[in-house]
Short mmCIF file of C-alpha atoms in Angstrom, two decimals:
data_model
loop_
_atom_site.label_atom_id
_atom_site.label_comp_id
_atom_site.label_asym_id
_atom_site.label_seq_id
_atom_site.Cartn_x
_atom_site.Cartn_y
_atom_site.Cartn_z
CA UNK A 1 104.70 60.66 99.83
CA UNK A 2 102.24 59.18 97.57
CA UNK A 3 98.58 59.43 98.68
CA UNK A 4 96.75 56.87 99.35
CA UNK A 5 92.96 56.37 97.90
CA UNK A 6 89.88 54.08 98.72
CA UNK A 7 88.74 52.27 95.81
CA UNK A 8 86.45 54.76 94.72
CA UNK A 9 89.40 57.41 94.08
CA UNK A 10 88.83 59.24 97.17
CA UNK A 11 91.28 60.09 100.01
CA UNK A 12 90.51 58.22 102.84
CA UNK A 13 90.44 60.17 106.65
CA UNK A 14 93.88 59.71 107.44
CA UNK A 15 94.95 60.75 104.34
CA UNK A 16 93.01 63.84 104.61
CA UNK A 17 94.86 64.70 108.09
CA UNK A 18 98.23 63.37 106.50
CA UNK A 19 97.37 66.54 103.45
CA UNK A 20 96.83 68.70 106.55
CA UNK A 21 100.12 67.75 108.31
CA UNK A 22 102.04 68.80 105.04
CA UNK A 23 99.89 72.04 105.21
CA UNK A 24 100.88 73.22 108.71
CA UNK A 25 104.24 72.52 107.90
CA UNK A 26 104.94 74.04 104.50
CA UNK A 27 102.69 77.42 105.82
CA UNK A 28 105.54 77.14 109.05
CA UNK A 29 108.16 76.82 107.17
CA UNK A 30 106.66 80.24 104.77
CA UNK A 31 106.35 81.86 108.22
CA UNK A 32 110.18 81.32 108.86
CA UNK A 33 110.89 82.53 105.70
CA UNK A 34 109.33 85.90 105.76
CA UNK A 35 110.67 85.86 109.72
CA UNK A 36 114.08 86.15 108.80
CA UNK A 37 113.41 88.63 105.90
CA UNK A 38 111.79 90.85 108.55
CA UNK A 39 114.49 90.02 111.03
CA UNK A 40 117.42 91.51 108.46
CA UNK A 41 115.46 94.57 108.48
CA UNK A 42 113.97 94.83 111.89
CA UNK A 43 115.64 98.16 112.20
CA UNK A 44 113.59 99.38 109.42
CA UNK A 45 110.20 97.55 110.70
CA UNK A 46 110.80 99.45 114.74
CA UNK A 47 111.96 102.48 114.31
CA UNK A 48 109.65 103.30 110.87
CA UNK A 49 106.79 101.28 111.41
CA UNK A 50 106.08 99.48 114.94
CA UNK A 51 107.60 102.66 117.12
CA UNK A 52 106.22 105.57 114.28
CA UNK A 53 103.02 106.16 116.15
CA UNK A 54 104.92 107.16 118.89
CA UNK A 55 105.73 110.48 117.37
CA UNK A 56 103.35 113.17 117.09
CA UNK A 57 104.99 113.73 113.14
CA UNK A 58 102.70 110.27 112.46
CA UNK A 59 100.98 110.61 109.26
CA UNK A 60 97.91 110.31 111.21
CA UNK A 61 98.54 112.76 113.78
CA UNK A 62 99.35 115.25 110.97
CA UNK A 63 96.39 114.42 108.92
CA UNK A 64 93.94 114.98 111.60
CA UNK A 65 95.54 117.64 112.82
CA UNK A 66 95.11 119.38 109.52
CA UNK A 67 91.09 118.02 109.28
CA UNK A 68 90.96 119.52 113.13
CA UNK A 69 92.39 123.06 111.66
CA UNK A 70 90.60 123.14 108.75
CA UNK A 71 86.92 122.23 110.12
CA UNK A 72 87.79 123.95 113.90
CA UNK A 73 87.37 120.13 115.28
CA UNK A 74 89.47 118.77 118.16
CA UNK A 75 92.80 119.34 118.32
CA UNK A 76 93.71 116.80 120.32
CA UNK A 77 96.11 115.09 117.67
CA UNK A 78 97.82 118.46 117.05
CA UNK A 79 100.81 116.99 119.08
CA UNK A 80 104.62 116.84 119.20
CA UNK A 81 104.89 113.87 120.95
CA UNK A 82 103.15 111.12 123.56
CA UNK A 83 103.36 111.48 127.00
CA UNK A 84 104.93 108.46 127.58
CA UNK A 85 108.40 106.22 127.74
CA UNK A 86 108.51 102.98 126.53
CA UNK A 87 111.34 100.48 128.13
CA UNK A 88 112.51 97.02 128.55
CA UNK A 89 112.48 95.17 131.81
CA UNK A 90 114.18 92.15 131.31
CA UNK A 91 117.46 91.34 130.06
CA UNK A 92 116.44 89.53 126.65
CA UNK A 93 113.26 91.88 126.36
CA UNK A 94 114.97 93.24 123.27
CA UNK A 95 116.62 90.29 121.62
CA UNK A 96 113.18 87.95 122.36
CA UNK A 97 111.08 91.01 121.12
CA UNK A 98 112.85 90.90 117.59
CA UNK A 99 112.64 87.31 117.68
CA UNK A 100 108.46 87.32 117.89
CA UNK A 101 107.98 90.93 116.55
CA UNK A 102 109.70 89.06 112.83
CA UNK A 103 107.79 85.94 113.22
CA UNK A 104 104.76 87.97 113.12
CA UNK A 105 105.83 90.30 110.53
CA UNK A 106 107.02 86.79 108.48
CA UNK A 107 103.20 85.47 109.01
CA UNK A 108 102.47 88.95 107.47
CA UNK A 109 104.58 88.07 104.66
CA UNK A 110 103.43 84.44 104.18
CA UNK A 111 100.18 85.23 104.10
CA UNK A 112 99.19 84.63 100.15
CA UNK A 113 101.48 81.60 100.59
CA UNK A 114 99.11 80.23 103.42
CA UNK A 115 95.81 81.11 101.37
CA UNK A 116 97.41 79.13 98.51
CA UNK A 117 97.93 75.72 100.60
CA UNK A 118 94.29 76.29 102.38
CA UNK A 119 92.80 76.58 98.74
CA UNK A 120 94.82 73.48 97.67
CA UNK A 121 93.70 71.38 100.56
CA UNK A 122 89.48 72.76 100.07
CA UNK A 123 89.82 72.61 96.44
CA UNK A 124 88.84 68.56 95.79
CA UNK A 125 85.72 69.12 97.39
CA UNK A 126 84.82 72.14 95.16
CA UNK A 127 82.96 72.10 91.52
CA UNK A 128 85.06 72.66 88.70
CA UNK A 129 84.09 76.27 87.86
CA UNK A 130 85.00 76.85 91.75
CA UNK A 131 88.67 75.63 91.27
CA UNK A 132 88.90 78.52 88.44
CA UNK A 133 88.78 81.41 90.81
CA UNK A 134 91.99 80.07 92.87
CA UNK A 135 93.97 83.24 91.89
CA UNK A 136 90.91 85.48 92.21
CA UNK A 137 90.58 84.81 95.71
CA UNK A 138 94.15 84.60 96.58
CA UNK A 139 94.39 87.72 95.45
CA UNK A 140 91.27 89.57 96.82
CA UNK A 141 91.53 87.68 99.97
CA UNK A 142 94.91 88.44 100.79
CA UNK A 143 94.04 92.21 99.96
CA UNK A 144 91.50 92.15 101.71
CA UNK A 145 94.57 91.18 104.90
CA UNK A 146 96.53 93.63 104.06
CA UNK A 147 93.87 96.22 103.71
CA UNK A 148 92.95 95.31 107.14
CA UNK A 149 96.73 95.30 108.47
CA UNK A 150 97.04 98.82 106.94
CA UNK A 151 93.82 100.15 108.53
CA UNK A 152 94.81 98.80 112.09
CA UNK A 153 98.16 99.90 111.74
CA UNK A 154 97.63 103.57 110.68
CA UNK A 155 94.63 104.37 111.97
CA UNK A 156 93.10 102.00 115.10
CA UNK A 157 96.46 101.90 116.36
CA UNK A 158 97.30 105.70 116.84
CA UNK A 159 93.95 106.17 117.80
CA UNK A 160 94.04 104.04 120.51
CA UNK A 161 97.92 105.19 121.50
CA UNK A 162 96.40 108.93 121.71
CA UNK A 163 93.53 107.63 123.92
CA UNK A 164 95.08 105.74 126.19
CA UNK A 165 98.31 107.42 126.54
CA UNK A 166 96.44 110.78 127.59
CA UNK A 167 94.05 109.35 130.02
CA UNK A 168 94.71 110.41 133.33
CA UNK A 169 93.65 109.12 136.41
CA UNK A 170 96.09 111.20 138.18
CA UNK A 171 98.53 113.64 137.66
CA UNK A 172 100.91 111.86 139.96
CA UNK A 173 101.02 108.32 137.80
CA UNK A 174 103.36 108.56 135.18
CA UNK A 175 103.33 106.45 132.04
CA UNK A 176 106.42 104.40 131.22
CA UNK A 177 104.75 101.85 129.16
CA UNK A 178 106.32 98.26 129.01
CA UNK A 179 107.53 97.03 125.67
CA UNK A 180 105.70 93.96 125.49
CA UNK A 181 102.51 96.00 126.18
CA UNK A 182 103.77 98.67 123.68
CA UNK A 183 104.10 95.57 120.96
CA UNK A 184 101.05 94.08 122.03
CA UNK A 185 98.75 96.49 121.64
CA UNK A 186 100.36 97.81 118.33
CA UNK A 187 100.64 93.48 116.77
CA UNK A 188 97.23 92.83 118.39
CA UNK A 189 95.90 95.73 116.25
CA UNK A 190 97.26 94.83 113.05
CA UNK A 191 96.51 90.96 112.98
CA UNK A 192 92.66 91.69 114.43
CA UNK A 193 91.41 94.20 111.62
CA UNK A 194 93.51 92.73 108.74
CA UNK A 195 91.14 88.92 110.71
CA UNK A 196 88.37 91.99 110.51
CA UNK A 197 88.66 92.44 106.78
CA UNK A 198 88.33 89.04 106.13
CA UNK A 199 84.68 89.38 106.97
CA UNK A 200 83.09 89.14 103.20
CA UNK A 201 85.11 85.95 102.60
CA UNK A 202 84.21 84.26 105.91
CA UNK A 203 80.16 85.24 105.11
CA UNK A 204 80.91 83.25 101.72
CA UNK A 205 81.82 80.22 103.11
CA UNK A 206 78.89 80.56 106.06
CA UNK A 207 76.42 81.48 103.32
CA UNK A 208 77.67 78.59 101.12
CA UNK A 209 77.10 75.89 103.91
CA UNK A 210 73.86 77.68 104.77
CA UNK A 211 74.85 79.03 108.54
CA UNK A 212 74.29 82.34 107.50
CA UNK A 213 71.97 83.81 105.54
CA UNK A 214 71.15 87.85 104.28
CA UNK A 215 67.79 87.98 106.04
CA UNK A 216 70.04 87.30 109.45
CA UNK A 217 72.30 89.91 108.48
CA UNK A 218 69.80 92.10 107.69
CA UNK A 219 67.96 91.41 111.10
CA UNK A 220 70.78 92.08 113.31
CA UNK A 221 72.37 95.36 111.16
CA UNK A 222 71.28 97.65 114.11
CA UNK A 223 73.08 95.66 116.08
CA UNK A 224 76.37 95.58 114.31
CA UNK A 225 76.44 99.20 113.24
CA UNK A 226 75.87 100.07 117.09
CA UNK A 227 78.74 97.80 118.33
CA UNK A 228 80.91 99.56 115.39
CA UNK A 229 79.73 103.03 116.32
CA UNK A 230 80.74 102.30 120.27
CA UNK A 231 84.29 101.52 119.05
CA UNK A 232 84.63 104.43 116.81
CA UNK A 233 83.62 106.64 120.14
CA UNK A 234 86.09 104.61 122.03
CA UNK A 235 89.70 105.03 119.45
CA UNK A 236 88.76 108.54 117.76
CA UNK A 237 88.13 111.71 119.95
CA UNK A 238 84.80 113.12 120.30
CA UNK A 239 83.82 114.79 117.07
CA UNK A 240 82.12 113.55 114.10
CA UNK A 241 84.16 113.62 111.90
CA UNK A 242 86.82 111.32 113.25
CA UNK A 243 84.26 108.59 114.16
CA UNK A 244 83.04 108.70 110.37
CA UNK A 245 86.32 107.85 109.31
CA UNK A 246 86.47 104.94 111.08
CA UNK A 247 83.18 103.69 111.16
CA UNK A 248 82.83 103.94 107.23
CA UNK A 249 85.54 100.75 106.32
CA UNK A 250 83.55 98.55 109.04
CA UNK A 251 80.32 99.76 107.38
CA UNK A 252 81.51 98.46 104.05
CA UNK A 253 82.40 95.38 105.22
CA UNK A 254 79.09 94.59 106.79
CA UNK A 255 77.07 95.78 103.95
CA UNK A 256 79.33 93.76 101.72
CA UNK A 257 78.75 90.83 103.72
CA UNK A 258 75.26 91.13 103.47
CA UNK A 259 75.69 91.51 99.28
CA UNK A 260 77.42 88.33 99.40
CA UNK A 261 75.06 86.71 101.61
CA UNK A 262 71.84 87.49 99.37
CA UNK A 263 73.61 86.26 96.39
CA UNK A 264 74.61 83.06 97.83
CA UNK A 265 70.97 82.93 99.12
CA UNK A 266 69.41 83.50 95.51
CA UNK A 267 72.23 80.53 93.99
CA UNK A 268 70.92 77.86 96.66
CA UNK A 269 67.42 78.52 95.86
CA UNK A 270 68.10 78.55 92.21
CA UNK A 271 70.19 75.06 92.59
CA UNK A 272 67.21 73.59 95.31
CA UNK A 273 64.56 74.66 92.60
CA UNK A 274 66.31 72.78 89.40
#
């Protein structure tokens, strides 16, 4: 469909909302996409991905394991498996758990595709030298995703597992762990820190409509590094070594946010001097 224009060459409101219609459906339609790519290999995706942290031969396990041997740390990680079952309740638990498990891998997927249409729908309201960096931040952004996705995955995630599956209350409760709960912990994970990493690029955008600015960044740091510190105490187990690990990638993130911030500061006051 053609768009329509007011006289002065500009899309009118409805025409804006028609360009986001289009949007929504064409990033759907990417999500269905990837969806049934993941669903031909959901075999792949559960037993070597989703269902790997189960197993105490995780690459995490094993590499803090060896840090735990090496430096006479914690050993809790030096495991063989998690003391728990995971099963199905319902009689389409499995078939309806493939179903969502691939639409959220095919999200996944379709993410660059997604960034694409959002940078085609903000791009008429950008400068010219803006519109140059389309690629540049497809590509860091969507890094930046799967950074996150890979950090949540590997690390947060069997973190948490090991915490949470070894918590006792009592000796007589037994964990047979749901798979929905299983899933939703382990999806939940993911999606959050690779949201997480996207920190630096939302600060842009903030900083560029002047909601944000260094100085407030800056003024509330204590704060930030003491909410990341309480959730590295909460995933890794109680040595220091673990909670650096974790704490370090959040760390960089804020700080980064912060860089960003100042220089978005300094080109507003440059462009509000001239």
């Amino acid at each position: 469909m053609a768009r329509k224009k007011t006289p002065g060459g500009e899309m009118s409101f409805l025409d804006h909302l028609e360009e986001l219609r289009w949007l929504l459906v064409r990033s759907c339609i990417a999500i269905l996409v990837g969806a049934c790519v993941a669903f031909a290999f959901s075999g792949f995706i559960f037993d070597e991905i989703i269902f790997a942290p189960q197993s105490g031969d995780f690459i995490t396990y094993r590499f803090f394991c060896d840090l735990a041997n090496k430096y006479d740390l914690d050993k809790s990680f030096c495991i063989k498996e998690l003391p728990f079952e995971i099963q199905s309740r319902s009689m389409d638990g499995q078939f309806s758990t493939d179903i969502w498990t691939s639409i959220t891998a095919g999200f996944i997927i379709a993410f660059p595709f997604i960034l694409w249409e959002f940078w085609k729908f903000i791009s008429p309201a950008l400068y010219d030298k803006e519109k140059k960096y389309a690629a540049a931040f497809i590509v860091f952004t969507s890094l930046l995703f799967f950074a996150g996705v890979f950090f949540g995955h590997y690390l947060i995630t069997p973190l948490s597992l090991n915490f949470l599956a070894n918590y006792r209350i009592s000796d007589v409760v037994k964990n047979d762990i749901d798979l929905d709960s299983y899933l939703s912990l382990v999806k939940t994970t993911a999606i959050s820190c690779g949201l997480v990493f996207e920190l630096p690029i939302v600060m842009y955008f903030l900083s560029k409509v002047g909601l944000v600015s260094a100085k407030f960044l800056r003024n509330y740091r204590r704060y930030a590094y003491v909410i990341i510190l309480i959730i590295a105490a909460i995933v890794t187990p109680p040595d220091v070594v673990s909670q650096t690990i974790v704490t370090i990638p959040l760390a960089i993130l804020y700080e980064t946010s912060i860089f960003i911030a100042a220089r978005m500061d300094k080109k507003r006051a440059k462009q509000q001097n001239a």
